Each structure stands twice: as structure tokens, then as C-alpha cells.
PDB file of C-alpha atoms in Angstrom:
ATOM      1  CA  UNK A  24      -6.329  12.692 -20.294  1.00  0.00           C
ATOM      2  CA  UNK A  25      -7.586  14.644 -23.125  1.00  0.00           C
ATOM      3  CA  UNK A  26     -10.852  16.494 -24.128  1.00  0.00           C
ATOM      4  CA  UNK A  27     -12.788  16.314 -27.594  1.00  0.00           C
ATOM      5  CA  UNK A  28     -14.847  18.652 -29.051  1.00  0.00           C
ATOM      6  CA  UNK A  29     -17.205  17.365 -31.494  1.00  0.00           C
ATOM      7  CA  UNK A  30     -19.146  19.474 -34.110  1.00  0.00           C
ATOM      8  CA  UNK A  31     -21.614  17.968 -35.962  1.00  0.00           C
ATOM      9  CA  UNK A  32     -23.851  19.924 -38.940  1.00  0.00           C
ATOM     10  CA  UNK A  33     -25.985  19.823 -41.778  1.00  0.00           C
ATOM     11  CA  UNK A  34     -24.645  21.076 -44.897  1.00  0.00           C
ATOM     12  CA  UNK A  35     -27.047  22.207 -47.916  1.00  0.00           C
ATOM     13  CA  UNK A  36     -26.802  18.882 -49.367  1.00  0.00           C
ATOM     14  CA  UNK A  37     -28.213  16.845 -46.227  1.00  0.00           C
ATOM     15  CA  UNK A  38     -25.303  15.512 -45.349  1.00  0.00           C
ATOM     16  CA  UNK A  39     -24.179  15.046 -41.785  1.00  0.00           C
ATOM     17  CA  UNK A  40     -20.678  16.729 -41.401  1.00  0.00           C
ATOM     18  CA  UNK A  41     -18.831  15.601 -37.428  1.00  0.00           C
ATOM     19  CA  UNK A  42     -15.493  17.307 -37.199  1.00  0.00           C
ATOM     20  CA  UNK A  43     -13.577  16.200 -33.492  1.00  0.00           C
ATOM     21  CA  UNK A  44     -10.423  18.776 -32.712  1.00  0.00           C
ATOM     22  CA  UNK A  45      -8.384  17.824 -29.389  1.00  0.00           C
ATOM     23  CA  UNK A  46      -8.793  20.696 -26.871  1.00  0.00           C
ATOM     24  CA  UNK A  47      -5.663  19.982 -24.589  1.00  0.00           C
ATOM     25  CA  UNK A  48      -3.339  17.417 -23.515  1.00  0.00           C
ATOM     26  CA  UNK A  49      -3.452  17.112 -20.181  1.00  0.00           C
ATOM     27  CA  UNK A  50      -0.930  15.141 -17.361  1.00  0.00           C
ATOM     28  CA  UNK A  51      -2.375  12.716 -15.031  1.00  0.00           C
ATOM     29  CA  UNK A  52      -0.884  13.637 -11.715  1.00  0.00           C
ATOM     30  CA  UNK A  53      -0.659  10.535  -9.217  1.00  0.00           C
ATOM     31  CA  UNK A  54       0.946  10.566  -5.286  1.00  0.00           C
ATOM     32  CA  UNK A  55       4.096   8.662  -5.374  1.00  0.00           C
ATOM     33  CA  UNK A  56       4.094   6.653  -1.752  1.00  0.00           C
ATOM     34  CA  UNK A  57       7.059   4.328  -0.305  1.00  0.00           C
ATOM     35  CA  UNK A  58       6.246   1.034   1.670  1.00  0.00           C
ATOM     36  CA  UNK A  59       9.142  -0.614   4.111  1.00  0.00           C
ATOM     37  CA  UNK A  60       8.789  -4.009   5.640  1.00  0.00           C
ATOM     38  CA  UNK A  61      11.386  -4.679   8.175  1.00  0.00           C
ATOM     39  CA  UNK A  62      11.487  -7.628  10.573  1.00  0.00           C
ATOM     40  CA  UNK A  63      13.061  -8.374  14.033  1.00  0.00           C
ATOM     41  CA  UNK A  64      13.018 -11.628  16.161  1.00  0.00           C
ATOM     42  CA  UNK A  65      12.088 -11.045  19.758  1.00  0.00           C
ATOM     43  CA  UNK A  66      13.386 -14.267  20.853  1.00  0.00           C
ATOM     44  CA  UNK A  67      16.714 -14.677  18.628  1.00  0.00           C
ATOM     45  CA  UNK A  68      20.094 -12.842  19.004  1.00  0.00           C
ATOM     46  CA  UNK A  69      18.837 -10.057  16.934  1.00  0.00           C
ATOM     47  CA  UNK A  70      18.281  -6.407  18.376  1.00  0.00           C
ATOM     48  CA  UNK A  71      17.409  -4.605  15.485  1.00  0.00           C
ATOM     49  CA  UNK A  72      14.711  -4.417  12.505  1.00  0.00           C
ATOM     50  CA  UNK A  73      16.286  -5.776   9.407  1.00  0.00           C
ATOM     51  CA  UNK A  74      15.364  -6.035   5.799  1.00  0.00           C
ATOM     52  CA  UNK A  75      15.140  -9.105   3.943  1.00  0.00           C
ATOM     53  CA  UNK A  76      15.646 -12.235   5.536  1.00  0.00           C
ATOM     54  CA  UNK A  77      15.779 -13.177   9.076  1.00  0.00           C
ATOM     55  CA  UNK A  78      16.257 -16.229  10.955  1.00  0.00           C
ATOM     56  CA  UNK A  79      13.483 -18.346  12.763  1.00  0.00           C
ATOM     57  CA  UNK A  80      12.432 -21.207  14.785  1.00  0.00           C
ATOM     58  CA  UNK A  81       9.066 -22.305  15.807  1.00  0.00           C
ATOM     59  CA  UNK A  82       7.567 -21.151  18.448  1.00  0.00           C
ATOM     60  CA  UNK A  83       9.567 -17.485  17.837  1.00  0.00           C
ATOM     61  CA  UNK A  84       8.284 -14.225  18.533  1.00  0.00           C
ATOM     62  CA  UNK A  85       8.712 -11.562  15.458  1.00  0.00           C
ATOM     63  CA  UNK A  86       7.756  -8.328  15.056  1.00  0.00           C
ATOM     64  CA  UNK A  87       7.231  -6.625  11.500  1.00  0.00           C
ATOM     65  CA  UNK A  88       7.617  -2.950  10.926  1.00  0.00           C
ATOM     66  CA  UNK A  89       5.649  -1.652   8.221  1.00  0.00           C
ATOM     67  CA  UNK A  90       6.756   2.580   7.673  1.00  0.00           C
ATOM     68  CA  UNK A  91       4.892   4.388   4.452  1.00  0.00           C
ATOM     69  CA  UNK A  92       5.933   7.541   3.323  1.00  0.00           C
ATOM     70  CA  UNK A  93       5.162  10.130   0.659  1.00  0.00           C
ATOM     71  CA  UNK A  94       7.617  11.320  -1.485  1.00  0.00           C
ATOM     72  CA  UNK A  95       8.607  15.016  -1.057  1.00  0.00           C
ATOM     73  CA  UNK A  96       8.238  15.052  -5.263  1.00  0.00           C
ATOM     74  CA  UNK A  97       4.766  13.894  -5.178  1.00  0.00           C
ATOM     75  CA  UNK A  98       2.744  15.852  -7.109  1.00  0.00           C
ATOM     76  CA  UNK A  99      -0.858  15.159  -5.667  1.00  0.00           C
ATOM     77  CA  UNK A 100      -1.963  14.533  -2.052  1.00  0.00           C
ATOM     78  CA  UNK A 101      -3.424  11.346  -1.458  1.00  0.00           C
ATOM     79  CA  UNK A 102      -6.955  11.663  -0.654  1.00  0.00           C
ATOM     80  CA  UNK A 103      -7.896   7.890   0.427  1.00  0.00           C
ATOM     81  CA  UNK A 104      -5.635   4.775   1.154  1.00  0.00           C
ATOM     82  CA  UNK A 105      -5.623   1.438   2.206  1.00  0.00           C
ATOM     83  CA  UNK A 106      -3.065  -1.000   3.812  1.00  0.00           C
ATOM     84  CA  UNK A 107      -3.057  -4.636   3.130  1.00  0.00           C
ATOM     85  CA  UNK A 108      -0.664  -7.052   4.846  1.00  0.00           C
ATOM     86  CA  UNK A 109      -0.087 -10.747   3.471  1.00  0.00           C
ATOM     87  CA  UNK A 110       0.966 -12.880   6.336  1.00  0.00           C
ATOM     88  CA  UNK A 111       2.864 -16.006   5.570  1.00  0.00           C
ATOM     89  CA  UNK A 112       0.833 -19.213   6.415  1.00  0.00           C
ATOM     90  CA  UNK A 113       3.714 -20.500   8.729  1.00  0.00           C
ATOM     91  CA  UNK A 114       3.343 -17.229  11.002  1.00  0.00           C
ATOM     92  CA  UNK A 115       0.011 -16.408  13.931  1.00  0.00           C
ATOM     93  CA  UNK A 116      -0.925 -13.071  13.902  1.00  0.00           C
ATOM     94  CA  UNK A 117      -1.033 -12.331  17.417  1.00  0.00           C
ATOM     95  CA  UNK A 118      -1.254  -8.042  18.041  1.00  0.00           C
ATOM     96  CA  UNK A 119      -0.824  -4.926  15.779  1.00  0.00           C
ATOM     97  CA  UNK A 120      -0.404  -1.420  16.486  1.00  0.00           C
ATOM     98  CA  UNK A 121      -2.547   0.065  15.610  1.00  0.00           C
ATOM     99  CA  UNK A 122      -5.133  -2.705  15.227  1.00  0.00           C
ATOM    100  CA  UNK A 123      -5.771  -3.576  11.423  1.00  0.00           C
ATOM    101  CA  UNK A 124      -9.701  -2.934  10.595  1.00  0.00           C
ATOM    102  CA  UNK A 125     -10.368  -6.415   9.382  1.00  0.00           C
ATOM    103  CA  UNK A 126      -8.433  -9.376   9.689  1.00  0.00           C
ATOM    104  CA  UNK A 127      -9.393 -12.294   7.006  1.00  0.00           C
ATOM    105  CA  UNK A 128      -7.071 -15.182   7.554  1.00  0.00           C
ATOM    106  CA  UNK A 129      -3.694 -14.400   7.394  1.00  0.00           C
ATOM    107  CA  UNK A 130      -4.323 -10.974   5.665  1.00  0.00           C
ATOM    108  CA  UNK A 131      -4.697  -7.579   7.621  1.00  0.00           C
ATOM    109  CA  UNK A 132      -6.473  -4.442   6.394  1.00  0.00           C
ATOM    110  CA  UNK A 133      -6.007  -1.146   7.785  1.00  0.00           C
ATOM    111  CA  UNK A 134      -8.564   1.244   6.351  1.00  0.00           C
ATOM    112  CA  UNK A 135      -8.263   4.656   4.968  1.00  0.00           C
ATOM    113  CA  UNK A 136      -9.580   6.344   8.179  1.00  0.00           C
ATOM    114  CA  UNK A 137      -6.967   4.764  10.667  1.00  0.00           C
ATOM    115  CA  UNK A 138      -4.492   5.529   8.060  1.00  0.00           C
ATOM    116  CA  UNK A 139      -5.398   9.208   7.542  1.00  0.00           C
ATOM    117  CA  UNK A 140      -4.879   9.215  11.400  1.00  0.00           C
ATOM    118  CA  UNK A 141      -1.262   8.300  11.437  1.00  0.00           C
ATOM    119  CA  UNK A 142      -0.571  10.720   8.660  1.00  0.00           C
ATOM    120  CA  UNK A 143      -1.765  13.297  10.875  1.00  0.00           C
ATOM    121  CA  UNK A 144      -5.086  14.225   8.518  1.00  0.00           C
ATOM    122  CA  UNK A 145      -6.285  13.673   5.464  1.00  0.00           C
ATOM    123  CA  UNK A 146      -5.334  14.489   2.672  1.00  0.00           C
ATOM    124  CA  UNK A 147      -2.149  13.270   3.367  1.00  0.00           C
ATOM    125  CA  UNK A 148       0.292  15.343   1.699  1.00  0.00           C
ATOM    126  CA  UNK A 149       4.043  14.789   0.571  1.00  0.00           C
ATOM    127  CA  UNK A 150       5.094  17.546   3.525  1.00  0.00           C
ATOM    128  CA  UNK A 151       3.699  15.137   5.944  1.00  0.00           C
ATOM    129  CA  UNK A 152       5.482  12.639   8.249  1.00  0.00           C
ATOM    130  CA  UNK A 153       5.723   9.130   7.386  1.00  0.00           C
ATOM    131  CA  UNK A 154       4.017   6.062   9.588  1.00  0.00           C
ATOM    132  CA  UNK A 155       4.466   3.208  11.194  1.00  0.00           C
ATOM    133  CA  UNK A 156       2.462   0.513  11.989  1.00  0.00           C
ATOM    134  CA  UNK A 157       4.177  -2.962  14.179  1.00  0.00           C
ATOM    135  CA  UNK A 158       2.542  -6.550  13.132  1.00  0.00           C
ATOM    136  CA  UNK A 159       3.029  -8.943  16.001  1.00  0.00           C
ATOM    137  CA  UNK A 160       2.783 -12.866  15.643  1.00  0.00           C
ATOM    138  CA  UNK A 161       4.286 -16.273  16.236  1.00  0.00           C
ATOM    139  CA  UNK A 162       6.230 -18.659  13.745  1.00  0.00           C
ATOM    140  CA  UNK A 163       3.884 -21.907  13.542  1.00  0.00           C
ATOM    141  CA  UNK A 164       5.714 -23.925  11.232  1.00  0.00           C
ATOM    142  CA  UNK A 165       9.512 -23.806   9.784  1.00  0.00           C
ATOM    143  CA  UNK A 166       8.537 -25.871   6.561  1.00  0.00           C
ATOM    144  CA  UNK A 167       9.422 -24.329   4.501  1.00  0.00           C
ATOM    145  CA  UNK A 168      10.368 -19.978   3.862  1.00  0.00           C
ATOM    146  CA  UNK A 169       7.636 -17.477   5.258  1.00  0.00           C
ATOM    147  CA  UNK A 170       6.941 -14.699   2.594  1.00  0.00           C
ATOM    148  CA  UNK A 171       5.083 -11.689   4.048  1.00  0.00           C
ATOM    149  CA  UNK A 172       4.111  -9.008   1.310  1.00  0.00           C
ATOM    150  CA  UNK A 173       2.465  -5.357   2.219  1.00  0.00           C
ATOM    151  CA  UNK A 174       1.045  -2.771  -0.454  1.00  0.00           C
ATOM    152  CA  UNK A 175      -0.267   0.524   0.322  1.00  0.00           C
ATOM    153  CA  UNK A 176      -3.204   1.370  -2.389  1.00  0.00           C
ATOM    154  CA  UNK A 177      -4.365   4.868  -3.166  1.00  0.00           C
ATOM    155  CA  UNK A 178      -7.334   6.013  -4.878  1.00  0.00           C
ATOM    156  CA  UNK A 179     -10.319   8.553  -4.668  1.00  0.00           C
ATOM    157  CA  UNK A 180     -12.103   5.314  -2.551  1.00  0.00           C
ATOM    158  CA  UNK A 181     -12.168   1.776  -2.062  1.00  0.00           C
ATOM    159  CA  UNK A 182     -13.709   1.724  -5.922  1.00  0.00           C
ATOM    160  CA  UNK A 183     -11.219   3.594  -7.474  1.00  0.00           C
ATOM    161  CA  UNK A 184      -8.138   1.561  -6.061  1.00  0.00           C
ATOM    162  CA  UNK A 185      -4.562   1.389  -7.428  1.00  0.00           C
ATOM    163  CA  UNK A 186      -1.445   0.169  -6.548  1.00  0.00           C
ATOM    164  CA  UNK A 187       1.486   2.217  -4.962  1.00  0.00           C
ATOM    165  CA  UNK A 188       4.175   0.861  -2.976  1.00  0.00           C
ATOM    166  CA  UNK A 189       5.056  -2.797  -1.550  1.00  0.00           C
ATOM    167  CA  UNK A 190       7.524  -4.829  -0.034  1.00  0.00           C
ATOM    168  CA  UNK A 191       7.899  -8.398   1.524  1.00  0.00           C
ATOM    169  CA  UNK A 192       9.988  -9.582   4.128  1.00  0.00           C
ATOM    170  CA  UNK A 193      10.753 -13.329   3.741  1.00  0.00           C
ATOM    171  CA  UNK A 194      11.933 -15.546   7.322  1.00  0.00           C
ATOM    172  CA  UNK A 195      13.178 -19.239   7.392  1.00  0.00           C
ATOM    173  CA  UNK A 196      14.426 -21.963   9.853  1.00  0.00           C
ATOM    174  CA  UNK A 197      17.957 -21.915  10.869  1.00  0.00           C
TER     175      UNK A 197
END
């Protein structure tokens, strides 16, 4: 941002003089977060979280893993944030841990006090451990490919929001 000064004045004539003169220059600062989404299906041959895509059938079991992190070269703590997870329409949210504050259809929102609680406090600050939060449903329909998108937003509240980190995860039939 920058700062004007502004000088206006009379001169002997009448005349309205303004003169503006830039102050300083100075750097927005903004947190720099990360966002993971990893999947794993309980019920297929798979033991481990993966990204990108994995493989499955209706009536399958499968378990997101959502970790955000901030950045060691942040240069601001993050004083309020907010979690939104876009569930694919072939997929039944069943469970989360830890429970989203609202649930709207297929989307889940976990608010900036639950999320200051994983961080360990708010502000949460780029010396602090990252978090995890497990999304638990059932695939409903193999149709066609399941996209599942997450963002973590940060701002000064839930006025001031902006984007920071996302990722989707994507499943289909086999």
C-alpha cells in the first residue's frame, strides 16, 4: 500500500493550490499456507494415502486426508482461517475428524476456531506444526469421476476472506 499526503492552500490570488507527495511504499505481507488432499480406500487393495487418483466401486469406504501447513518463509502469522471441503456428488459424507462446523450438502466447513485448535493457538504462525483433519464417506454412484476440491482461506475474518492453498483428489470406477 501507499500513503498520500495532500496539501491544499490559498494563494494571494484565490486560487486553490492541492499538491499530493507519496509518503512511502510499503509491502503487503500475506501468510503463505499449503493444502494436501490425499485419499485411501478402506475396502480396496490399497494400504496407504495416495495423491491423485484412486480406484473405486460403489458401495466403497474412503477416507480423505486433508494436512495444511504454513510455510517456514511466511512472513505474517495467520490470524483467522477457514476450511472448505467440496465433496463429489457420487460420494456420502459419513464422519470427520474433527467434525466440520457446518455441513451444507456435499460441502464441509471447518471454522476458524476449530482450526486455530489444531494449530495449537492462534495466531498460527509459520514455526507451528501442520494439521490434519480425516473426511470419511461412502462412494454412491461410479457414473462417472468423483472430483473432491479443499481450500484453506485466510483473512482478518470471515469478511475479509482470501484464497490460499487447495487441492482436489479425483476417484473413479475400476
Amino acid at each position: 500500500g501507499q500513503f498520500l499526503a495532500t496539501g491544499r492552500y490559498t494563494d494571494l490570488c484565490g486560487d486553490t493550490i492541492t499538491n499530493e507527495v507519496v509518503l512511502s511504499v510499503l509491502p503487503t505481507r500475506s501468510p503463505v499456507l499449503s493444502l494436501v488432499k490425499e485419499a485411501r480406500n478402506l475396502d480396496g487393495v490399497q494400504s496407504n494415502f495416495v495423491s491423485g487418483v484412486i480406484v473405486a466401486d460403489v458401495g466403497d469406504r474412503v477416507v480423505y486426508r486433508i494436512t495444511v501447513g504454513h510455510i517456514p518463509a511466511s512472513q505474517t502469522p495467520v490470524q483467522y482461517m477457514q476450511l472448505v471441503d467440496r465433496l463429489p456428488t457420487q460420494y456420502t459424507f459419513t464422519a470427520a475428524s474433527p467434525a466440520p462446523s457446518s455441513v451444507s450438502s456435499n460441502i464441509l466447513t471447518w471454522n476458524n476456531a476449530t482450526l486455530m485448535a489444531l494449530a495449537g493457538g492462534s495466531p498460527y504462525t509459520n514455526t507451528a506444526s501442520a494439521f490434519t483433519i480425516f473426511v470419511t464417506g461412502t462412494v454412491i454412484s461410479c457414473t462417472s469421476v468423483g472430483d473432491n476440491i479443499a481450500q484453506i482461506n485466510y483473512g482478518c475474518s470471515t469478511d475479509c476472506m482470501v484464497f490460499a492453498a487447495g487441492d482436489s483428489h479425483v476417484f473413479s470406477s475400476e
